[in-house]
mmCIF file of C-alpha atoms in Angstrom:
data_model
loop_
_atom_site.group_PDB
_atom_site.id
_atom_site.type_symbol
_atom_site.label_atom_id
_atom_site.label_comp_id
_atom_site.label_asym_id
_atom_site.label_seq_id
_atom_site.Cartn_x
_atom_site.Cartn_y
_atom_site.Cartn_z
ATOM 1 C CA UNK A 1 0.000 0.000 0.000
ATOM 2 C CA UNK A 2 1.365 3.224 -0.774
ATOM 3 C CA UNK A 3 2.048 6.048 1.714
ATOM 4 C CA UNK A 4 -1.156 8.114 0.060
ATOM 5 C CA UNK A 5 -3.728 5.526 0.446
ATOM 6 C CA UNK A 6 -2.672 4.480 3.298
ATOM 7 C CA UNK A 7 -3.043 8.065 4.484
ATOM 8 C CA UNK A 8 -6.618 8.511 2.815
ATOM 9 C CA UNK A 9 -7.548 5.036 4.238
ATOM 10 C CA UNK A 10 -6.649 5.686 8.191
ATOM 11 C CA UNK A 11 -8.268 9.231 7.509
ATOM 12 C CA UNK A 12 -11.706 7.692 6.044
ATOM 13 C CA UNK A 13 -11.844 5.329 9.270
ATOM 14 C CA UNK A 14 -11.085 7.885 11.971
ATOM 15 C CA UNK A 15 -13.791 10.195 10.057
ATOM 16 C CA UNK A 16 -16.338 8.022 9.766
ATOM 17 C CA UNK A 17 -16.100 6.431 13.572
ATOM 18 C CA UNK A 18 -16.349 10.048 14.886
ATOM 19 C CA UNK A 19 -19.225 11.084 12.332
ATOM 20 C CA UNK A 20 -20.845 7.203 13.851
ATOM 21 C CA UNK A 21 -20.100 8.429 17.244
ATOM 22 C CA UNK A 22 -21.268 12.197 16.577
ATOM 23 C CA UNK A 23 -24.710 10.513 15.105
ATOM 24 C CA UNK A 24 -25.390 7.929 18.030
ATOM 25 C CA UNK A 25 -24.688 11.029 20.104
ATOM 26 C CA UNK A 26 -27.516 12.394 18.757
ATOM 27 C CA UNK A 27 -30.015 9.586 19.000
ATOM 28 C CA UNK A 28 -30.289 10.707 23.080
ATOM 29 C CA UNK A 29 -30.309 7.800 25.413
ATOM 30 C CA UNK A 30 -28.260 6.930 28.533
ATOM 31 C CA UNK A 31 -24.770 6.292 26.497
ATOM 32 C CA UNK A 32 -25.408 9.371 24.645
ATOM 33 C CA UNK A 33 -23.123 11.893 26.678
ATOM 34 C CA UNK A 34 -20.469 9.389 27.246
ATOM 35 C CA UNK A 35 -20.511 8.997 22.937
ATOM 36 C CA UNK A 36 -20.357 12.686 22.621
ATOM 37 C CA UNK A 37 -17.713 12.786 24.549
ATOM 38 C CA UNK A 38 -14.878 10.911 23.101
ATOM 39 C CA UNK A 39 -16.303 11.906 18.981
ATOM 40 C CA UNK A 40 -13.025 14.246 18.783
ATOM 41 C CA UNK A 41 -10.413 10.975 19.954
ATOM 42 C CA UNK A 42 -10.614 9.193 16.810
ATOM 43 C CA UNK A 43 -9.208 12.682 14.670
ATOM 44 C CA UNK A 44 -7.082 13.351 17.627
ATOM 45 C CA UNK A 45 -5.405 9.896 17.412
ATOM 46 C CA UNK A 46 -5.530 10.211 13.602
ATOM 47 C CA UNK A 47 -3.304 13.353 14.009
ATOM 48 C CA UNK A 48 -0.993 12.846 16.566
ATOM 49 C CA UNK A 49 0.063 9.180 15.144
ATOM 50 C CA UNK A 50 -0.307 8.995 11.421
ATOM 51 C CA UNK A 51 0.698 12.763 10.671
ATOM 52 C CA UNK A 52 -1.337 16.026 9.899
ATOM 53 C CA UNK A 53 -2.536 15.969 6.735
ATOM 54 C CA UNK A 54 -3.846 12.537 8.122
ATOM 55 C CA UNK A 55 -6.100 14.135 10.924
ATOM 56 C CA UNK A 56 -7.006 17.566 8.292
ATOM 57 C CA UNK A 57 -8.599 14.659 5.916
ATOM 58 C CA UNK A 58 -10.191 12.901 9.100
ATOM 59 C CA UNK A 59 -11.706 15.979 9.950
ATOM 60 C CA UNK A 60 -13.269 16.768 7.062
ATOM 61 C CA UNK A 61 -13.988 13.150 6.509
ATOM 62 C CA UNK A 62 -16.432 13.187 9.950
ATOM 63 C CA UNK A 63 -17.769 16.566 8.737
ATOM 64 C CA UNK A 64 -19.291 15.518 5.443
ATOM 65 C CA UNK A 65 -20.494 12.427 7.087
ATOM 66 C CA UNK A 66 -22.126 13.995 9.946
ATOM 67 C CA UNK A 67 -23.642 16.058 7.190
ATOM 68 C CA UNK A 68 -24.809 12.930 5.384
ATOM 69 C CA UNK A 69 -26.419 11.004 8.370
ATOM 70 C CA UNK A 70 -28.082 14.563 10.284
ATOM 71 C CA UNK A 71 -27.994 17.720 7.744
ATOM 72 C CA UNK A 72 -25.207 20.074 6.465
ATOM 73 C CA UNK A 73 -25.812 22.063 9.867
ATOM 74 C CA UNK A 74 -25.079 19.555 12.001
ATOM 75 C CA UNK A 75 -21.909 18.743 9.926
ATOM 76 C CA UNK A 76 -20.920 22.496 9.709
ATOM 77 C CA UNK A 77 -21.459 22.603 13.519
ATOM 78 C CA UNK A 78 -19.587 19.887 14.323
ATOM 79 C CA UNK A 79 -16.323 20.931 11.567
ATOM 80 C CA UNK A 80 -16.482 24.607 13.521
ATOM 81 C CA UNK A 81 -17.007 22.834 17.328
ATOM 82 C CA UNK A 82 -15.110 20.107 17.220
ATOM 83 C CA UNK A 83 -13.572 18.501 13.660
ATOM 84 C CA UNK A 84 -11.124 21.698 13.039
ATOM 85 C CA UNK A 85 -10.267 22.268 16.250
ATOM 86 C CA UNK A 86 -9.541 18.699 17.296
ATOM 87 C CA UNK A 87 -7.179 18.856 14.470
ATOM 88 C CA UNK A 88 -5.255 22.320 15.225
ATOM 89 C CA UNK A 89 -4.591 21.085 18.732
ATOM 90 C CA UNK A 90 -2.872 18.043 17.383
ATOM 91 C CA UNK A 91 -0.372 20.217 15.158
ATOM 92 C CA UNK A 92 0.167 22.206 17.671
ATOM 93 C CA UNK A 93 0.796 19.343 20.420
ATOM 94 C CA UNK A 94 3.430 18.491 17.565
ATOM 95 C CA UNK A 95 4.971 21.423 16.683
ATOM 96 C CA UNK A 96 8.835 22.092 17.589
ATOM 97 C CA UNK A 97 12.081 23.933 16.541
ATOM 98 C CA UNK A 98 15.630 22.590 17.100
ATOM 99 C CA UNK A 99 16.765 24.179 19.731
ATOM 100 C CA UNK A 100 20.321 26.006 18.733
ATOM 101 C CA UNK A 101 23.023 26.180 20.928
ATOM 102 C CA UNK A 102 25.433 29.119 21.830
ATOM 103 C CA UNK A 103 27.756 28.967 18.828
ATOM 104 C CA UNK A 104 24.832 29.187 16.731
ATOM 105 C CA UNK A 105 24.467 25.380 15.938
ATOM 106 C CA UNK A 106 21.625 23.479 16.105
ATOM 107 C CA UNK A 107 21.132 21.116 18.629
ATOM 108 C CA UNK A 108 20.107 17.926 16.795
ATOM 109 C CA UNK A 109 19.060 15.609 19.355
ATOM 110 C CA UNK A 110 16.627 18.437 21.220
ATOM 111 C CA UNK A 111 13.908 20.449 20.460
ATOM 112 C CA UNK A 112 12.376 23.286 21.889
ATOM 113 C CA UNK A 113 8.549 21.868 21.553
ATOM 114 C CA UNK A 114 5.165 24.107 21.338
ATOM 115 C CA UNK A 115 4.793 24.963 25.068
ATOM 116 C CA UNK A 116 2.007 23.322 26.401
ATOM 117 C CA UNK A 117 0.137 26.315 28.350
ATOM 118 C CA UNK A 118 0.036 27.598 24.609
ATOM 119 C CA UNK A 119 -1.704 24.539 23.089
ATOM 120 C CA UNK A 120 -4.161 24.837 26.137
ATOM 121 C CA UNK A 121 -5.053 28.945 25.398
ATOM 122 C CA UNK A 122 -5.392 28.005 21.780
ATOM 123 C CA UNK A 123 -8.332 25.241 22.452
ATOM 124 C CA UNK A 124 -9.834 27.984 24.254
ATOM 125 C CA UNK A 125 -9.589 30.483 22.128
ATOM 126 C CA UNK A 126 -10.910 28.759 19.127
ATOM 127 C CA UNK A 127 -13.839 26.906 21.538
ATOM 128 C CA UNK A 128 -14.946 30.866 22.597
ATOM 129 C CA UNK A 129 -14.774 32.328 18.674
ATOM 130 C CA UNK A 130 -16.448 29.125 17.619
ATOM 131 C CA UNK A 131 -19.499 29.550 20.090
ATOM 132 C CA UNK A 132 -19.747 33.182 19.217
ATOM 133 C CA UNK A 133 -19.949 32.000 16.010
ATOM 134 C CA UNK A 134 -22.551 29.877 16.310
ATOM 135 C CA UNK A 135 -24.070 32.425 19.151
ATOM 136 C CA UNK A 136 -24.077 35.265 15.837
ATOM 137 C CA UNK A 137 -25.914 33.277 13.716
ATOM 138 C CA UNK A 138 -28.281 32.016 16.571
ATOM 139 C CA UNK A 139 -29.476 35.652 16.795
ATOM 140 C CA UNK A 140 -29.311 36.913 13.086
ATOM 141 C CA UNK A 141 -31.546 34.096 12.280
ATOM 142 C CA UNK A 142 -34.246 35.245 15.162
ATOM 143 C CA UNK A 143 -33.492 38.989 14.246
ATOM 144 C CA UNK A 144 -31.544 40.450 17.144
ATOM 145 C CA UNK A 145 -30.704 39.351 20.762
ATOM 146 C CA UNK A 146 -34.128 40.438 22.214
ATOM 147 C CA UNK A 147 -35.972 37.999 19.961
ATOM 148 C CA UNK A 148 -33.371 35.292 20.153
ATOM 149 C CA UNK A 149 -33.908 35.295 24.292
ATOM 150 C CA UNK A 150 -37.382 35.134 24.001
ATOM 151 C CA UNK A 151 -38.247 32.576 21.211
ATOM 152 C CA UNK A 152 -35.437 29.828 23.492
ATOM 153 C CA UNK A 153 -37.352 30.601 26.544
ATOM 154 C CA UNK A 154 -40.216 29.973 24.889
ATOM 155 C CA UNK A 155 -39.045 26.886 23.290
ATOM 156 C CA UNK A 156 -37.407 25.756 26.723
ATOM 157 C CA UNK A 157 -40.561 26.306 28.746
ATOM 158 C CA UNK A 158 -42.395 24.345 26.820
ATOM 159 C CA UNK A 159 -39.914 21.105 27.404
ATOM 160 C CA UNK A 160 -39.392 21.639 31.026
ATOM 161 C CA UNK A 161 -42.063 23.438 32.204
ATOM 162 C CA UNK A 162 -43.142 22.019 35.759
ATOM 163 C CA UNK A 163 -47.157 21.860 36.438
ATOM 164 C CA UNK A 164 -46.355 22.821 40.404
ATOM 165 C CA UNK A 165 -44.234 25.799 39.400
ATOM 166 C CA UNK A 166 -45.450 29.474 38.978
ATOM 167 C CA UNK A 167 -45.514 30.877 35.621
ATOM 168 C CA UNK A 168 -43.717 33.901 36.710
ATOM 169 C CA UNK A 169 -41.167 31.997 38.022
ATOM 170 C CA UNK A 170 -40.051 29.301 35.609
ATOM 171 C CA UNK A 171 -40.050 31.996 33.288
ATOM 172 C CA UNK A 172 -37.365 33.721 34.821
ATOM 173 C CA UNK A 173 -35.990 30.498 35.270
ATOM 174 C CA UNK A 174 -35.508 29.794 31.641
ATOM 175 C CA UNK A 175 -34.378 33.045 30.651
ATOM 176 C CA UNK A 176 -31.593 32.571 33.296
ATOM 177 C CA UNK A 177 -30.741 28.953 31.452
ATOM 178 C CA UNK A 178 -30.468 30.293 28.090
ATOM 179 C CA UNK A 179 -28.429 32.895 29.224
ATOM 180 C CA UNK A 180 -26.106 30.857 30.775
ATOM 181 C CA UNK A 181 -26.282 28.133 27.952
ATOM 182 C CA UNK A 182 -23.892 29.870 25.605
ATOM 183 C CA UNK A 183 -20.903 29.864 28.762
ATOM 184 C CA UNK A 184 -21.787 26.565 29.767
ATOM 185 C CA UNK A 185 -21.233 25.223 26.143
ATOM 186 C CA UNK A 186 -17.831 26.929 25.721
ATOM 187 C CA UNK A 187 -16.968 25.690 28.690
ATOM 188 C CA UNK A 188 -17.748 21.801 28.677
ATOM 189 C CA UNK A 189 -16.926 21.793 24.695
ATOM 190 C CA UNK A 190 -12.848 23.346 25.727
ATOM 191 C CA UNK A 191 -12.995 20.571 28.729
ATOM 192 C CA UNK A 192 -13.973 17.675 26.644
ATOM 193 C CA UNK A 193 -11.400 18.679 23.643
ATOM 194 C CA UNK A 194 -8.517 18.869 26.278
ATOM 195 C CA UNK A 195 -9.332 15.595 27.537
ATOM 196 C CA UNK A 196 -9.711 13.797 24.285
ATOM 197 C CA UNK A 197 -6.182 15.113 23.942
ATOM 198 C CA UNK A 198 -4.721 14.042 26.587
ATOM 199 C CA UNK A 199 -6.225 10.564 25.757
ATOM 200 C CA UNK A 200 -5.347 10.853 22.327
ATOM 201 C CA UNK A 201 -1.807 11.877 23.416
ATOM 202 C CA UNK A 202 -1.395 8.663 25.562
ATOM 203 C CA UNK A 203 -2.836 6.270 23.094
ATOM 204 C CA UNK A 204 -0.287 7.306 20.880
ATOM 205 C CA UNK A 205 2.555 7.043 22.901
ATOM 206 C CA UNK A 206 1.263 3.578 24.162
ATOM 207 C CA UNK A 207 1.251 2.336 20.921
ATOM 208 C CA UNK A 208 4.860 3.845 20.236
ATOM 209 C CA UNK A 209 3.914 6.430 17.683
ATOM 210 C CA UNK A 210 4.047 9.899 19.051
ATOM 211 C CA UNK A 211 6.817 11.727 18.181
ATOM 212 C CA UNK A 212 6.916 14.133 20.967
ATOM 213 C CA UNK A 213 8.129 13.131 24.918
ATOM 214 C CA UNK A 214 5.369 13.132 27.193
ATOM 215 C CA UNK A 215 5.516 16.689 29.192
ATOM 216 C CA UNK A 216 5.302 16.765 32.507
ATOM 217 C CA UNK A 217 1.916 18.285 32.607
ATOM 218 C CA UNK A 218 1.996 19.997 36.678
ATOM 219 C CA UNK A 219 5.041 21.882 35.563
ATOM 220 C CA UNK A 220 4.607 22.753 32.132
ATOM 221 C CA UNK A 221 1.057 23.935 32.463
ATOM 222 C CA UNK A 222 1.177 27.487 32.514
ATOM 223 C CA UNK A 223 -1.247 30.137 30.329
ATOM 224 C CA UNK A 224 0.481 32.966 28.454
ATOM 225 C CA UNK A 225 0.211 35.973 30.877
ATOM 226 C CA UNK A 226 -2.156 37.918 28.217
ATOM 227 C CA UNK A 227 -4.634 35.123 28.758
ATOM 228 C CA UNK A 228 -5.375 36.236 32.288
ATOM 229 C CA UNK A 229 -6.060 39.751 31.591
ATOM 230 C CA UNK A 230 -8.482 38.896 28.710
ATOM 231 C CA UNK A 231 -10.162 36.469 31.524
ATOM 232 C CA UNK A 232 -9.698 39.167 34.497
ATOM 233 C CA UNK A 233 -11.379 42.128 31.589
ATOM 234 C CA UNK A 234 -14.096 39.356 30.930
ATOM 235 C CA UNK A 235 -14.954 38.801 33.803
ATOM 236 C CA UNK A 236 -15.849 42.512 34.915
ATOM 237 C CA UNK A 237 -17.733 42.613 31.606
ATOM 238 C CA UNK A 238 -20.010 39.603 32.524
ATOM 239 C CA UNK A 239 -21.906 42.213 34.860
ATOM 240 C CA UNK A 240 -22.616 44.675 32.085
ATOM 241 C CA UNK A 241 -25.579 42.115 31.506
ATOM 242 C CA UNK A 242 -27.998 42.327 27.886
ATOM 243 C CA UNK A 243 -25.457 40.478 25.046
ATOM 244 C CA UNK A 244 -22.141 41.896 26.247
ATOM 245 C CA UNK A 245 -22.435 39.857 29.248
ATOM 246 C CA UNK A 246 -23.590 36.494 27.952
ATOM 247 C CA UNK A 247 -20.857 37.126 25.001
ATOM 248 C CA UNK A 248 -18.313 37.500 27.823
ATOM 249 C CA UNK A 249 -19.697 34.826 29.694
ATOM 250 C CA UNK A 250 -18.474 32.930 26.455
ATOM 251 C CA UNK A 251 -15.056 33.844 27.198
ATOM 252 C CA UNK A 252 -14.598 33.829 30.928
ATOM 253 C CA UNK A 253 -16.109 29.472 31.202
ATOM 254 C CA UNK A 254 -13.640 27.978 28.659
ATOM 255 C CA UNK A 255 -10.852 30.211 30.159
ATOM 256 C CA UNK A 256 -11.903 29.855 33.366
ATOM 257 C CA UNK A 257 -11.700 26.180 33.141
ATOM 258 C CA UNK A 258 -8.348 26.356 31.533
ATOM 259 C CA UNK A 259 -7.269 28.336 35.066
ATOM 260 C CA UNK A 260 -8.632 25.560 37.083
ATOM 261 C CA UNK A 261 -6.254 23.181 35.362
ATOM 262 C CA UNK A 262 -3.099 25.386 36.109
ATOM 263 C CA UNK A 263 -4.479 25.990 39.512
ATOM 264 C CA UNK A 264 -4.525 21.572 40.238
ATOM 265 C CA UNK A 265 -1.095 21.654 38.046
ATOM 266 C CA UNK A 266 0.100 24.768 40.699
ATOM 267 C CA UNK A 267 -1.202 22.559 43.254
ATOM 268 C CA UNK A 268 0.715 19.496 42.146
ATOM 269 C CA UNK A 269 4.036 20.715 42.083
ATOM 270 C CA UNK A 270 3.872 22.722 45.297
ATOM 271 C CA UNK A 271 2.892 20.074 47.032
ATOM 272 C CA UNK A 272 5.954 17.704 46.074
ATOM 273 C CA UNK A 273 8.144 17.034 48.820
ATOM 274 C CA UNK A 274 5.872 17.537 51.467
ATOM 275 C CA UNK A 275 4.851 14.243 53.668
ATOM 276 C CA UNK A 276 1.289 15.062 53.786
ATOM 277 C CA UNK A 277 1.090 16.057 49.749
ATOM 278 C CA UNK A 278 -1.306 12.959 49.059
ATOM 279 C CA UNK A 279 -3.486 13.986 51.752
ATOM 280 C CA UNK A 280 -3.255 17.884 50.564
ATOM 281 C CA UNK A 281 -4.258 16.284 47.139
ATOM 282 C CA UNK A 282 -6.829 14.162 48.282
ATOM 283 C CA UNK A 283 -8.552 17.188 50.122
ATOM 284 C CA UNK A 284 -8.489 19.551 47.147
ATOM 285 C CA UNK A 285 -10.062 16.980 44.577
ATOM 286 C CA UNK A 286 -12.530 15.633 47.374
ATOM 287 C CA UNK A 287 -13.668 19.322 48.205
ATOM 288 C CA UNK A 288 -13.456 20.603 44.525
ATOM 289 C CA UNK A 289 -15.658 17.754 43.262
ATOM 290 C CA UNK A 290 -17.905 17.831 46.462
ATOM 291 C CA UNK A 291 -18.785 21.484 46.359
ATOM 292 C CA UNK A 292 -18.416 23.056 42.803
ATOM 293 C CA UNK A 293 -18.278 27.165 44.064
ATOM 294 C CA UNK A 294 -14.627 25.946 45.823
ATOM 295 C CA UNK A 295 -13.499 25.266 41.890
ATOM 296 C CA UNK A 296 -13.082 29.221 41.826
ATOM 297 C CA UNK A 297 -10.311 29.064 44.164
ATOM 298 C CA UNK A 298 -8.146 26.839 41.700
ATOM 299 C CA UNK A 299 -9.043 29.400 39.271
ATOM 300 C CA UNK A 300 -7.528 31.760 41.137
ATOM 301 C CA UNK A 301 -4.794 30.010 42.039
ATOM 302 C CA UNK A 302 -4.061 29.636 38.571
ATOM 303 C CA UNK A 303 -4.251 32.938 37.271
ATOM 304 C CA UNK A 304 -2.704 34.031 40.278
ATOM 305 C CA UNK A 305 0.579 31.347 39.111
ATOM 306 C CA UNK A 306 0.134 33.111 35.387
ATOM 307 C CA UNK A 307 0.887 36.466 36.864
ATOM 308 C CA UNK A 308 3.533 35.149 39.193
ATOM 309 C CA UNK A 309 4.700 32.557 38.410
ATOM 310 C CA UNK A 310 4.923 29.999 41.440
ATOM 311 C CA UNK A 311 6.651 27.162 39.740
ATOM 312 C CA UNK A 312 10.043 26.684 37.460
ATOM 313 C CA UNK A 313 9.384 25.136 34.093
ATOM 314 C CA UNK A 314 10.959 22.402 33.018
ATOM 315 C CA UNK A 315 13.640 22.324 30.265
ATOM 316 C CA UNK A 316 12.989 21.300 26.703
ATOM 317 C CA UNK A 317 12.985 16.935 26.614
ATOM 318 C CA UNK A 318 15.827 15.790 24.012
ATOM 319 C CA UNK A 319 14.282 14.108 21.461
ATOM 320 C CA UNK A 320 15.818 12.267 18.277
ATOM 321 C CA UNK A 321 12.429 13.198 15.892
ATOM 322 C CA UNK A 322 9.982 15.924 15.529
ATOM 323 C CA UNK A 323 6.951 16.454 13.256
#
């Protein structure tokens, strides 16, 4: 088999089991989030092991067939949400530079690899202008924001509406969901696409083919510094309310989330030494999982280690290959 087809074949199955897995997604049912879930792994493993062009053609492979089996939107959604990006996070994971040394030679055993706090902002950053995107075209289609709020509440009630509730009431209550549904996306979409990653990433190097060393993810975790000041100006902006605030909202959950992992990497690496760090570990996952408001203080913790940087980064891993 030649390199091409062999290319175009590993492409056409990775496409076609996350376009499957996209669709079964969609039938609902008990499995269905846990499907959703893991749609990006297949393109993600397609990158990251067989190359780049590999995991482009994957992409677009799951996007025409999602289009097939459920409608050119869904497909479009799904190449703007999920394909695309899947694939961009992969190249990035994979980019590197020899590193040179001080007579101007290159090094060419090590290279300097894409940092991983970068690869991290970027999934955020294209999750938050890919639900604006979608969010745009949400409201151009109901003519305006006004209109868009009130035909989802409307549509919402009408699903969930409770008998025993007040009208009033679970009309506010709605409005408040589909405000919040545009953050909640962006967030949940970045979390899932950094796990899939990270699963991709070790599936990969289990099965021998991943070209770059595994980081050590507590100390190489760390968001560009301009990241927290775009999440810090967000944030004050989510109280302006009307469509500047849900449209912030967009940007503060997916890098909000990204703070939270810095804040358990922060957490990690301070820890180590200390004879009580499993315990200190235990505590903060127990308490962060048991009471949800107590996931701000990672988040702080995190942007607080952007700023000021609490930790040493490790230097670039010598490797023999790069992609």
């Amino acid at each position: 088999m030649t390199p091409a087809l062999r290319t175009i074949g590993i492409a056409a199955g990775a496409g076609l089991a996350s376009a499957l897995l996209f669709a079964a997604s969609a039938k609902g049912g008990a499995l269905a989030l846990v499907i959703a879930y893991v749609t990006p792994l297949p393109i993600m493993i397609a990158a990251l092991g067989f190359g780049q062009a590999t995991g482009l053609l994957a992409a677009g492979v799951a996007c025409c067939g999602i289009a097939v089996l459920l409608g050119v939107l869904a497909g479009g959604f799904f190449g703007v949400l999920i394909g695309f990006p899947s694939w961009w996070l992969g190249y990035l994971l994979l980019l590197a530079r020899p590193v040179t040394s001080q007579s101007g030679q290159a090094a060419t055993s090590i290279f300097a690899w894409y940092p991983l706090g970068r690869v991290v902002a970027w999934g955020a950053a294209i999750v938050i202008g890919a639900v604006l995107a979608v969010g745009a075209a949400v409201v151009i289609h109901y003519g305006g924001y006004a209109a868009t709020l009130a035909s989802l509440t409307a549509h919402l009630k009408n699903v969930l509406i409770d008998v025993n509730a007040a009208e009033r009431s679970f009309s506010e209550s709605s409005k408040t969901v589909v405000r919040l549904l545009p953050a909640l996306m962006g967030g949940s979409t970045f979390l899932m696409l950094m796990v899939n990653l990270w699963l991709a990433a070790r599936v990969v190097q289990a099965s021998g083919l991943l070209s770059r060393p595994w980081p050590a993810l507590p100390e190489n975790l760390r968001l560009p510094r301009a990241v927290a000041f775009v999440f810090l100006a967000a944030g004050i902006a989510v109280f302006a309310g009307g469509l500047v605030g849900v449209a912030s909202g967009v940007i503060v959950a997916p890098f909000g989330v990204a703070f939270i992992l810095q804040g358990l990497g922060a957490a990690h690496t301070l820890t180590r030494g200390l004879a009580a760090r499993r315990l200190i570990l235990f505590t903060i996952y127990f308490i962060t999982l048991s009471i949800v408001p107590s996931l701000l203080a990672l988040a702080v913790l995190g942007v607080v280690d952007c700023l000021l940087p609490l930790r040493r980064t490790q230097p670039p891993t010598p490797s023999p290959t790069a992609t």
